[in-house]
PDB file of C-alpha atoms and ligand atoms in Angstrom:
ATOM      1  CA  MET A   1      -0.776 -15.385  -0.975  1.00 63.00           C
ATOM      2  CA  GLY A   2       2.335 -15.067   1.170  1.00 77.00           C
ATOM      3  CA  LYS A   3       1.870 -12.709   4.094  1.00 94.00           C
ATOM      4  CA  ASP A   4       4.414  -9.951   4.618  1.00 98.00           C
ATOM      5  CA  VAL A   5       5.081  -6.765   6.586  1.00 98.00           C
ATOM      6  CA  ILE A   6       5.671  -3.630   4.464  1.00 98.00           C
ATOM      7  CA  VAL A   7       7.588  -0.820   6.185  1.00 98.00           C
ATOM      8  CA  ALA A   8       6.281   2.661   5.251  1.00 98.00           C
ATOM      9  CA  CYS A   9       9.467   4.690   4.754  1.00 98.00           C
ATOM     10  CA  ASP A  10       7.849   8.099   5.207  1.00 96.00           C
ATOM     11  CA  PHE A  11      11.051  10.128   5.306  1.00 95.00           C
ATOM     12  CA  ALA A  12      11.624  13.628   3.940  1.00 91.00           C
ATOM     13  CA  GLY A  13      14.764  12.701   2.037  1.00 93.00           C
ATOM     14  CA  LYS A  14      17.158  10.068   0.786  1.00 95.00           C
ATOM     15  CA  GLU A  15      19.730  10.338   3.574  1.00 96.00           C
ATOM     16  CA  GLN A  16      17.254   9.777   6.411  1.00 96.00           C
ATOM     17  CA  CYS A  17      15.762   6.823   4.564  1.00 97.00           C
ATOM     18  CA  LEU A  18      19.069   5.115   3.811  1.00 97.00           C
ATOM     19  CA  GLU A  19      20.301   5.738   7.352  1.00 97.00           C
ATOM     20  CA  PHE A  20      17.158   3.971   8.583  1.00 98.00           C
ATOM     21  CA  LEU A  21      17.600   1.027   6.198  1.00 98.00           C
ATOM     22  CA  ASP A  22      21.287   0.675   7.168  1.00 98.00           C
ATOM     23  CA  LYS A  23      20.085  -0.591  10.556  1.00 98.00           C
ATOM     24  CA  PHE A  24      18.695  -3.731   8.905  1.00 98.00           C
ATOM     25  CA  THR A  25      21.848  -5.800   8.591  1.00 97.00           C
ATOM     26  CA  ASP A  26      20.384  -9.315   8.774  1.00 96.00           C
ATOM     27  CA  CYS A  27      17.041  -8.882   6.993  1.00 96.00           C
ATOM     28  CA  LYS A  28      15.607  -6.941   4.030  1.00 97.00           C
ATOM     29  CA  PRO A  29      12.117  -5.638   4.763  1.00 98.00           C
ATOM     30  CA  PHE A  30       9.572  -4.975   1.990  1.00 98.00           C
ATOM     31  CA  VAL A  31       9.674  -1.150   1.753  1.00 98.00           C
ATOM     32  CA  LYS A  32       6.901   1.318   0.885  1.00 98.00           C
ATOM     33  CA  ILE A  33       8.028   4.498  -0.861  1.00 98.00           C
ATOM     34  CA  GLY A  34       5.346   7.179  -0.831  1.00 97.00           C
ATOM     35  CA  MET A  35       4.896  10.551  -2.479  1.00 96.00           C
ATOM     36  CA  GLU A  36       6.988  12.502   0.043  1.00 94.00           C
ATOM     37  CA  LEU A  37      10.153  10.456  -0.437  1.00 96.00           C
ATOM     38  CA  PHE A  38       9.638   9.928  -4.175  1.00 97.00           C
ATOM     39  CA  TYR A  39       9.068  13.615  -4.879  1.00 95.00           C
ATOM     40  CA  SER A  40      12.075  14.668  -2.810  1.00 94.00           C
ATOM     41  CA  ALA A  41      14.555  11.966  -3.813  1.00 95.00           C
ATOM     42  CA  GLY A  42      13.309  11.046  -7.311  1.00 96.00           C
ATOM     43  CA  PRO A  43      13.368   7.697  -9.130  1.00 97.00           C
ATOM     44  CA  ASP A  44      16.980   7.094  -8.051  1.00 96.00           C
ATOM     45  CA  ILE A  45      15.841   6.288  -4.525  1.00 97.00           C
ATOM     46  CA  VAL A  46      13.789   3.400  -5.935  1.00 97.00           C
ATOM     47  CA  LYS A  47      16.784   2.042  -7.838  1.00 96.00           C
ATOM     48  CA  GLU A  48      19.066   2.418  -4.835  1.00 97.00           C
ATOM     49  CA  ILE A  49      16.743   0.630  -2.400  1.00 98.00           C
ATOM     50  CA  LYS A  50      16.072  -2.080  -4.978  1.00 97.00           C
ATOM     51  CA  ALA A  51      19.828  -2.569  -5.480  1.00 97.00           C
ATOM     52  CA  ARG A  52      20.133  -3.110  -1.711  1.00 97.00           C
ATOM     53  CA  GLY A  53      17.850  -6.125  -2.129  1.00 97.00           C
ATOM     54  CA  HIS A  54      14.521  -4.813  -0.811  1.00 98.00           C
ATOM     55  CA  LYS A  55      11.142  -5.395  -2.421  1.00 98.00           C
ATOM     56  CA  ILE A  56       9.379  -2.099  -3.122  1.00 98.00           C
ATOM     57  CA  PHE A  57       5.761  -0.932  -2.982  1.00 98.00           C
ATOM     58  CA  LEU A  58       5.673   2.405  -4.812  1.00 98.00           C
ATOM     59  CA  ASP A  59       2.664   4.186  -3.321  1.00 98.00           C
ATOM     60  CA  LEU A  60       1.949   7.054  -5.741  1.00 98.00           C
ATOM     61  CA  LYS A  61      -1.844   6.556  -6.108  1.00 98.00           C
ATOM     62  CA  LEU A  62      -2.160   7.479  -9.786  1.00 98.00           C
ATOM     63  CA  HIS A  63      -5.410   9.080 -11.012  1.00 98.00           C
ATOM     64  CA  ASP A  64      -5.545  10.662 -14.504  1.00 98.00           C
ATOM     65  CA  ILE A  65      -6.877   9.932 -17.984  1.00 98.00           C
ATOM     66  CA  PRO A  66      -6.287   6.310 -19.075  1.00 98.00           C
ATOM     67  CA  ASN A  67      -3.592   7.123 -21.651  1.00 98.00           C
ATOM     68  CA  THR A  68      -1.519   9.160 -19.186  1.00 98.00           C
ATOM     69  CA  VAL A  69      -1.824   6.485 -16.504  1.00 98.00           C
ATOM     70  CA  MET A  70      -0.873   3.748 -18.981  1.00 98.00           C
ATOM     71  CA  LYS A  71       2.309   5.558 -20.002  1.00 98.00           C
ATOM     72  CA  SER A  72       3.240   6.490 -16.442  1.00 98.00           C
ATOM     73  CA  MET A  73       2.752   2.897 -15.276  1.00 98.00           C
ATOM     74  CA  ALA A  74       5.147   1.728 -18.008  1.00 97.00           C
ATOM     75  CA  VAL A  75       7.795   4.042 -16.516  1.00 96.00           C
ATOM     76  CA  LEU A  76       7.169   2.736 -12.984  1.00 96.00           C
ATOM     77  CA  SER A  77       7.316  -0.845 -14.226  1.00 95.00           C
ATOM     78  CA  ASN A  78      10.762  -0.164 -15.716  1.00 95.00           C
ATOM     79  CA  LEU A  79      11.905   0.973 -12.264  1.00 95.00           C
ATOM     80  CA  ASP A  80      11.440  -2.683 -11.320  1.00 93.00           C
ATOM     81  CA  VAL A  81       9.094  -2.080  -8.381  1.00 97.00           C
ATOM     82  CA  ASP A  82       7.222  -5.067  -6.932  1.00 97.00           C
ATOM     83  CA  MET A  83       3.914  -3.356  -6.168  1.00 98.00           C
ATOM     84  CA  THR A  84       2.251  -0.074  -7.090  1.00 98.00           C
ATOM     85  CA  ASN A  85      -1.194   1.520  -6.941  1.00 98.00           C
ATOM     86  CA  LEU A  86      -3.834   3.889  -8.290  1.00 98.00           C
ATOM     87  CA  HIS A  87      -7.247   5.294  -7.356  1.00 98.00           C
ATOM     88  CA  ALA A  88     -10.181   3.047  -8.251  1.00 98.00           C
ATOM     89  CA  ALA A  89     -12.165   6.292  -8.679  1.00 97.00           C
ATOM     90  CA  GLY A  90     -10.309   6.741 -11.983  1.00 98.00           C
ATOM     91  CA  THR A  91     -12.761   4.163 -13.470  1.00 98.00           C
ATOM     92  CA  LYS A  92     -12.374   0.639 -14.833  1.00 98.00           C
ATOM     93  CA  ALA A  93     -11.063   2.018 -18.147  1.00 98.00           C
ATOM     94  CA  MET A  94      -8.239   3.769 -16.306  1.00 98.00           C
ATOM     95  CA  MET A  95      -7.414   0.633 -14.289  1.00 98.00           C
ATOM     96  CA  GLU A  96      -7.333  -1.519 -17.447  1.00 98.00           C
ATOM     97  CA  ALA A  97      -5.025   0.987 -19.131  1.00 98.00           C
ATOM     98  CA  ALA A  98      -2.778   0.978 -16.046  1.00 98.00           C
ATOM     99  CA  LEU A  99      -2.487  -2.795 -16.168  1.00 98.00           C
ATOM    100  CA  LYS A 100      -1.562  -2.655 -19.847  1.00 98.00           C
ATOM    101  CA  GLY A 101       1.126  -0.048 -19.222  1.00 98.00           C
ATOM    102  CA  LEU A 102       2.514  -1.940 -16.268  1.00 98.00           C
ATOM    103  CA  THR A 103       2.935  -5.249 -18.095  1.00 98.00           C
ATOM    104  CA  ARG A 104       6.501  -5.757 -19.333  1.00 96.00           C
ATOM    105  CA  GLU A 105       7.429  -7.268 -22.688  1.00 95.00           C
ATOM    106  CA  ASP A 106       8.091 -10.648 -21.071  1.00 96.00           C
ATOM    107  CA  GLY A 107       4.575 -10.655 -19.571  1.00 96.00           C
ATOM    108  CA  THR A 108       5.703  -9.999 -15.985  1.00 97.00           C
ATOM    109  CA  ARG A 109       4.484  -6.986 -14.010  1.00 97.00           C
ATOM    110  CA  PRO A 110       4.383  -5.534 -10.502  1.00 98.00           C
ATOM    111  CA  ILE A 111       1.357  -6.285  -8.293  1.00 98.00           C
ATOM    112  CA  LEU A 112      -1.243  -3.577  -8.968  1.00 98.00           C
ATOM    113  CA  ILE A 113      -3.665  -2.576  -6.244  1.00 98.00           C
ATOM    114  CA  ALA A 114      -6.350   0.101  -5.981  1.00 98.00           C
ATOM    115  CA  VAL A 115      -7.182   2.645  -3.319  1.00 97.00           C
ATOM    116  CA  THR A 116     -10.955   2.476  -2.800  1.00 94.00           C
ATOM    117  CA  GLN A 117     -11.984   5.402  -0.598  1.00 90.00           C
ATOM    118  CA  LEU A 118      -9.165   6.956   1.402  1.00 89.00           C
ATOM    119  CA  THR A 119      -9.589   6.241   5.099  1.00 83.00           C
ATOM    120  CA  SER A 120      -9.365  10.011   5.631  1.00 86.00           C
ATOM    121  CA  THR A 121     -12.632  10.448   3.683  1.00 89.00           C
ATOM    122  CA  SER A 122     -15.702  10.336   5.920  1.00 90.00           C
ATOM    123  CA  GLU A 123     -19.129   9.245   4.709  1.00 92.00           C
ATOM    124  CA  GLU A 124     -20.252  12.841   5.257  1.00 93.00           C
ATOM    125  CA  ALA A 125     -17.485  14.294   3.051  1.00 93.00           C
ATOM    126  CA  MET A 126     -18.213  11.665   0.411  1.00 93.00           C
ATOM    127  CA  LYS A 127     -21.860  12.747   0.314  1.00 96.00           C
ATOM    128  CA  GLU A 128     -21.324  16.491   0.538  1.00 96.00           C
ATOM    129  CA  ASP A 129     -18.101  16.997  -1.417  1.00 96.00           C
ATOM    130  CA  LEU A 130     -18.283  14.132  -3.905  1.00 96.00           C
ATOM    131  CA  LEU A 131     -22.089  13.738  -4.211  1.00 97.00           C
ATOM    132  CA  ILE A 132     -21.776   9.981  -3.611  1.00 96.00           C
ATOM    133  CA  ASN A 133     -24.865   8.953  -1.682  1.00 97.00           C
ATOM    134  CA  ALA A 134     -24.294   5.227  -1.078  1.00 96.00           C
ATOM    135  CA  PRO A 135     -23.027   4.052   2.327  1.00 95.00           C
ATOM    136  CA  ILE A 136     -19.204   4.162   2.437  1.00 92.00           C
ATOM    137  CA  ASP A 137     -18.907   0.377   2.997  1.00 92.00           C
ATOM    138  CA  GLU A 138     -20.859  -0.244  -0.189  1.00 95.00           C
ATOM    139  CA  VAL A 139     -18.709   2.222  -2.118  1.00 95.00           C
ATOM    140  CA  VAL A 140     -15.531   0.507  -0.882  1.00 94.00           C
ATOM    141  CA  MET A 141     -16.838  -2.945  -1.904  1.00 97.00           C
ATOM    142  CA  HIS A 142     -18.088  -1.667  -5.272  1.00 97.00           C
ATOM    143  CA  TYR A 143     -14.707  -0.093  -6.040  1.00 98.00           C
ATOM    144  CA  ALA A 144     -12.989  -3.338  -4.996  1.00 98.00           C
ATOM    145  CA  GLU A 145     -15.216  -5.269  -7.411  1.00 98.00           C
ATOM    146  CA  ASN A 146     -14.416  -2.765 -10.178  1.00 98.00           C
ATOM    147  CA  ALA A 147     -10.707  -3.252  -9.504  1.00 98.00           C
ATOM    148  CA  LYS A 148     -11.158  -7.011  -9.717  1.00 98.00           C
ATOM    149  CA  ALA A 149     -13.187  -6.719 -12.946  1.00 98.00           C
ATOM    150  CA  ALA A 150     -10.425  -4.574 -14.445  1.00 98.00           C
ATOM    151  CA  GLY A 151      -7.926  -7.367 -13.683  1.00 98.00           C
ATOM    152  CA  LEU A 152      -6.142  -5.760 -10.718  1.00 98.00           C
ATOM    153  CA  ASP A 153      -4.622  -7.874  -7.958  1.00 98.00           C
ATOM    154  CA  GLY A 154      -6.200  -6.255  -4.923  1.00 98.00           C
ATOM    155  CA  VAL A 155      -6.935  -3.166  -2.854  1.00 98.00           C
ATOM    156  CA  VAL A 156      -5.620  -1.045  -0.031  1.00 97.00           C
ATOM    157  CA  CYS A 157      -8.150  -1.220   2.807  1.00 93.00           C
ATOM    158  CA  SER A 158      -8.555  -1.279   6.556  1.00 89.00           C
ATOM    159  CA  PRO A 159      -7.772  -4.659   8.187  1.00 91.00           C
ATOM    160  CA  LEU A 160     -11.372  -4.458   9.414  1.00 90.00           C
ATOM    161  CA  GLU A 161     -12.545  -4.638   5.770  1.00 92.00           C
ATOM    162  CA  ALA A 162     -10.137  -7.372   4.641  1.00 95.00           C
ATOM    163  CA  GLY A 163     -12.527 -10.278   5.319  1.00 95.00           C
ATOM    164  CA  LYS A 164     -15.407  -8.626   3.499  1.00 96.00           C
ATOM    165  CA  VAL A 165     -13.188  -7.815   0.499  1.00 97.00           C
ATOM    166  CA  HIS A 166     -12.080 -11.457   0.346  1.00 97.00           C
ATOM    167  CA  ASN A 167     -15.701 -12.642   0.570  1.00 97.00           C
ATOM    168  CA  ARG A 168     -16.693 -10.415  -2.356  1.00 97.00           C
ATOM    169  CA  CYS A 169     -13.596 -10.677  -4.535  1.00 98.00           C
ATOM    170  CA  GLY A 170     -12.063 -14.034  -3.598  1.00 97.00           C
ATOM    171  CA  GLU A 171      -9.346 -15.287  -1.266  1.00 96.00           C
ATOM    172  CA  ASN A 172      -6.610 -14.556  -3.808  1.00 97.00           C
ATOM    173  CA  PHE A 173      -7.586 -10.911  -4.170  1.00 98.00           C
ATOM    174  CA  VAL A 174      -4.854  -9.133  -2.216  1.00 98.00           C
ATOM    175  CA  THR A 175      -5.611  -6.910   0.786  1.00 98.00           C
ATOM    176  CA  VAL A 176      -2.917  -4.422   1.789  1.00 97.00           C
ATOM    177  CA  THR A 177      -3.773  -2.841   5.113  1.00 96.00           C
ATOM    178  CA  PRO A 178      -2.355   0.172   6.964  1.00 95.00           C
ATOM    179  CA  GLY A 179      -3.583   1.306  10.387  1.00 92.00           C
ATOM    180  CA  VAL A 180      -1.564  -1.226  12.382  1.00 95.00           C
ATOM    181  CA  ARG A 181      -0.345  -0.604  15.924  1.00 95.00           C
ATOM    182  CA  PHE A 182       1.163  -2.750  18.677  1.00 96.00           C
ATOM    183  CA  ALA A 183      -1.235  -3.451  21.540  1.00 93.00           C
ATOM    184  CA  ASP A 184       1.020  -1.405  23.871  1.00 92.00           C
ATOM    185  CA  GLY A 185       1.915   1.330  21.352  1.00 89.00           C
ATOM    186  CA  ASP A 186       0.852   4.887  20.415  1.00 85.00           C
ATOM    187  CA  VAL A 187      -2.106   5.193  18.046  1.00 84.00           C
ATOM    188  CA  GLY A 188      -0.994   8.607  16.669  1.00 81.00           C
ATOM    189  CA  ASP A 189      -3.376  10.044  14.041  1.00 79.00           C
ATOM    190  CA  GLN A 190      -4.748   6.648  12.916  1.00 77.00           C
ATOM    191  CA  LYS A 191      -8.367   6.176  13.938  1.00 78.00           C
ATOM    192  CA  ARG A 192      -9.340   2.548  13.458  1.00 77.00           C
ATOM    193  CA  VAL A 193      -6.312   0.468  14.317  1.00 87.00           C
ATOM    194  CA  THR A 194      -5.573  -3.230  14.794  1.00 93.00           C
ATOM    195  CA  THR A 195      -2.533  -5.137  16.028  1.00 96.00           C
ATOM    196  CA  PRO A 196      -0.436  -7.223  13.607  1.00 97.00           C
ATOM    197  CA  GLU A 197      -1.850 -10.368  15.245  1.00 97.00           C
ATOM    198  CA  LYS A 198      -5.443  -9.194  14.779  1.00 97.00           C
ATOM    199  CA  ALA A 199      -4.738  -8.158  11.158  1.00 97.00           C
ATOM    200  CA  LYS A 200      -3.551 -11.717  10.533  1.00 97.00           C
ATOM    201  CA  GLU A 201      -6.723 -13.117  12.083  1.00 96.00           C
ATOM    202  CA  LEU A 202      -8.842 -10.764   9.955  1.00 95.00           C
ATOM    203  CA  GLY A 203      -7.220 -12.033   6.754  1.00 96.00           C
ATOM    204  CA  SER A 204      -4.904  -9.174   5.682  1.00 97.00           C
ATOM    205  CA  ASP A 205      -2.294 -10.289   3.164  1.00 98.00           C
ATOM    206  CA  TYR A 206       0.162  -7.425   3.708  1.00 98.00           C
ATOM    207  CA  ILE A 207       0.269  -4.979   6.616  1.00 98.00           C
ATOM    208  CA  VAL A 208       1.773  -1.521   6.043  1.00 98.00           C
ATOM    209  CA  VAL A 209       3.491  -0.291   9.190  1.00 98.00           C
ATOM    210  CA  GLY A 210       5.162   3.114   9.481  1.00 97.00           C
ATOM    211  CA  ARG A 211       5.781   4.931  12.749  1.00 96.00           C
ATOM    212  CA  PRO A 212       5.551   1.889  15.074  1.00 97.00           C
ATOM    213  CA  ILE A 213       8.768   0.793  13.291  1.00 98.00           C
ATOM    214  CA  THR A 214      10.379   4.017  11.972  1.00 97.00           C
ATOM    215  CA  ALA A 215       9.944   5.905  15.267  1.00 97.00           C
ATOM    216  CA  ALA A 216      10.803   2.961  17.532  1.00 97.00           C
ATOM    217  CA  GLU A 217      13.889   3.090  19.725  1.00 97.00           C
ATOM    218  CA  ASP A 218      14.968  -0.170  18.103  1.00 98.00           C
ATOM    219  CA  PRO A 219      13.384  -0.261  14.621  1.00 98.00           C
ATOM    220  CA  VAL A 220      14.820  -3.677  13.748  1.00 98.00           C
ATOM    221  CA  ALA A 221      13.356  -5.234  16.908  1.00 98.00           C
ATOM    222  CA  ALA A 222       9.996  -3.537  16.194  1.00 98.00           C
ATOM    223  CA  TYR A 223      10.026  -4.877  12.624  1.00 98.00           C
ATOM    224  CA  LYS A 224      10.849  -8.382  13.828  1.00 98.00           C
ATOM    225  CA  ARG A 225       8.065  -8.187  16.399  1.00 98.00           C
ATOM    226  CA  CYS A 226       5.633  -7.255  13.605  1.00 98.00           C
ATOM    227  CA  VAL A 227       6.789 -10.172  11.483  1.00 98.00           C
ATOM    228  CA  ALA A 228       6.547 -12.572  14.430  1.00 98.00           C
ATOM    229  CA  GLU A 229       2.981 -11.435  15.244  1.00 97.00           C
ATOM    230  CA  PHE A 230       1.728 -11.199  11.646  1.00 98.00           C
ATOM    231  CA  VAL A 231       3.548 -13.921   9.742  1.00 96.00           C
ATOM    232  CA  GLY A 232       4.186 -16.176  12.746  1.00 86.00           C
TER     233      GLY A 232
HETATM  234  O1  C5P B   1       2.964   5.540  10.434  1.00 51.88           O
HETATM  235  P1  C5P B   1       1.773   4.705  10.022  1.00 51.88           P
HETATM  236  O2  C5P B   1       1.898   3.247  10.445  1.00 51.88           O
HETATM  237  O3  C5P B   1       0.459   5.317  10.420  1.00 51.88           O
HETATM  238  O4  C5P B   1       1.879   4.690   8.424  1.00 51.88           O
HETATM  239  C1  C5P B   1       0.888   4.116   7.625  1.00 51.88           C
HETATM  240  C2  C5P B   1       1.233   4.326   6.181  1.00 51.88           C
HETATM  241  O5  C5P B   1       0.144   3.873   5.384  1.00 51.88           O
HETATM  242  C3  C5P B   1       1.464   5.782   5.779  1.00 51.88           C
HETATM  243  O6  C5P B   1       2.456   5.788   4.741  1.00 51.88           O
HETATM  244  C4  C5P B   1       0.127   6.229   5.236  1.00 51.88           C
HETATM  245  O7  C5P B   1       0.241   7.243   4.269  1.00 51.88           O
HETATM  246  C5  C5P B   1      -0.366   4.926   4.592  1.00 51.88           C
HETATM  247  N1  C5P B   1      -1.826   4.846   4.446  1.00 51.88           N
HETATM  248  C6  C5P B   1      -2.707   4.903   5.517  1.00 51.88           C
HETATM  249  N2  C5P B   1      -4.055   4.788   5.295  1.00 51.88           N
HETATM  250  C7  C5P B   1      -4.528   4.628   4.059  1.00 51.88           C
HETATM  251  C8  C5P B   1      -3.644   4.541   2.968  1.00 51.88           C
HETATM  252  C9  C5P B   1      -2.285   4.653   3.206  1.00 51.88           C
HETATM  253  O8  C5P B   1      -2.282   5.051   6.646  1.00 51.88           O
HETATM  254  N3  C5P B   1      -5.821   4.469   3.883  1.00 51.88           N
END
């Protein structure tokens, strides 16, 4: 699995996002488009960024009945994204349906990964709100195994969990990990963070980096620093 840095383009609208991407004149980062940008700018923003030559991770975290997810994934696949995701909590049947919808007529498809438990969900909330009584680590690993059994390519997880996920699900099972900060940078609202270098050591396949790049004085230099530390 080739390692790469994915830039989380968490902007409120199309103009801010394109203005940011205009700064990258000599490289084309892998871009993550999340709900905020997608809901404000619509599918056209995906086509426009794709046409500029970027790879795209469309982070919409689908979770619905299998038939609805299958049909929605077919639409996302036609947008020609490179990676997309869903909630493993939607069950194996939903993940299998998603994979079917995502697969194009020629057999190709975007990488499909699953969110296990959101990192914003505490073990306490899981027990009290969701009535899930197993330890959160076990739930994360169980959901990762479900994703693998359903034929998915990997999961979103903390870099700190990447090694364990690989041990359980194999070295080729992709780990996409947010929560990355430079050793000398602001942590912001992320709780358990690692540096790009440490994420590499821990076995992450892709790191998702937002504010350390988007809010940097020189975003291109910050991106290149990430690549240098993570990819080498
Ligand atoms: O700005 P920052 O580097 O914290 O951005 C991280 C990105 O990864 C954001 O788009 C955030 O929504 C996403 N993310 C995360 N933790 C998860 C899943 C996604 O931070 N567990």
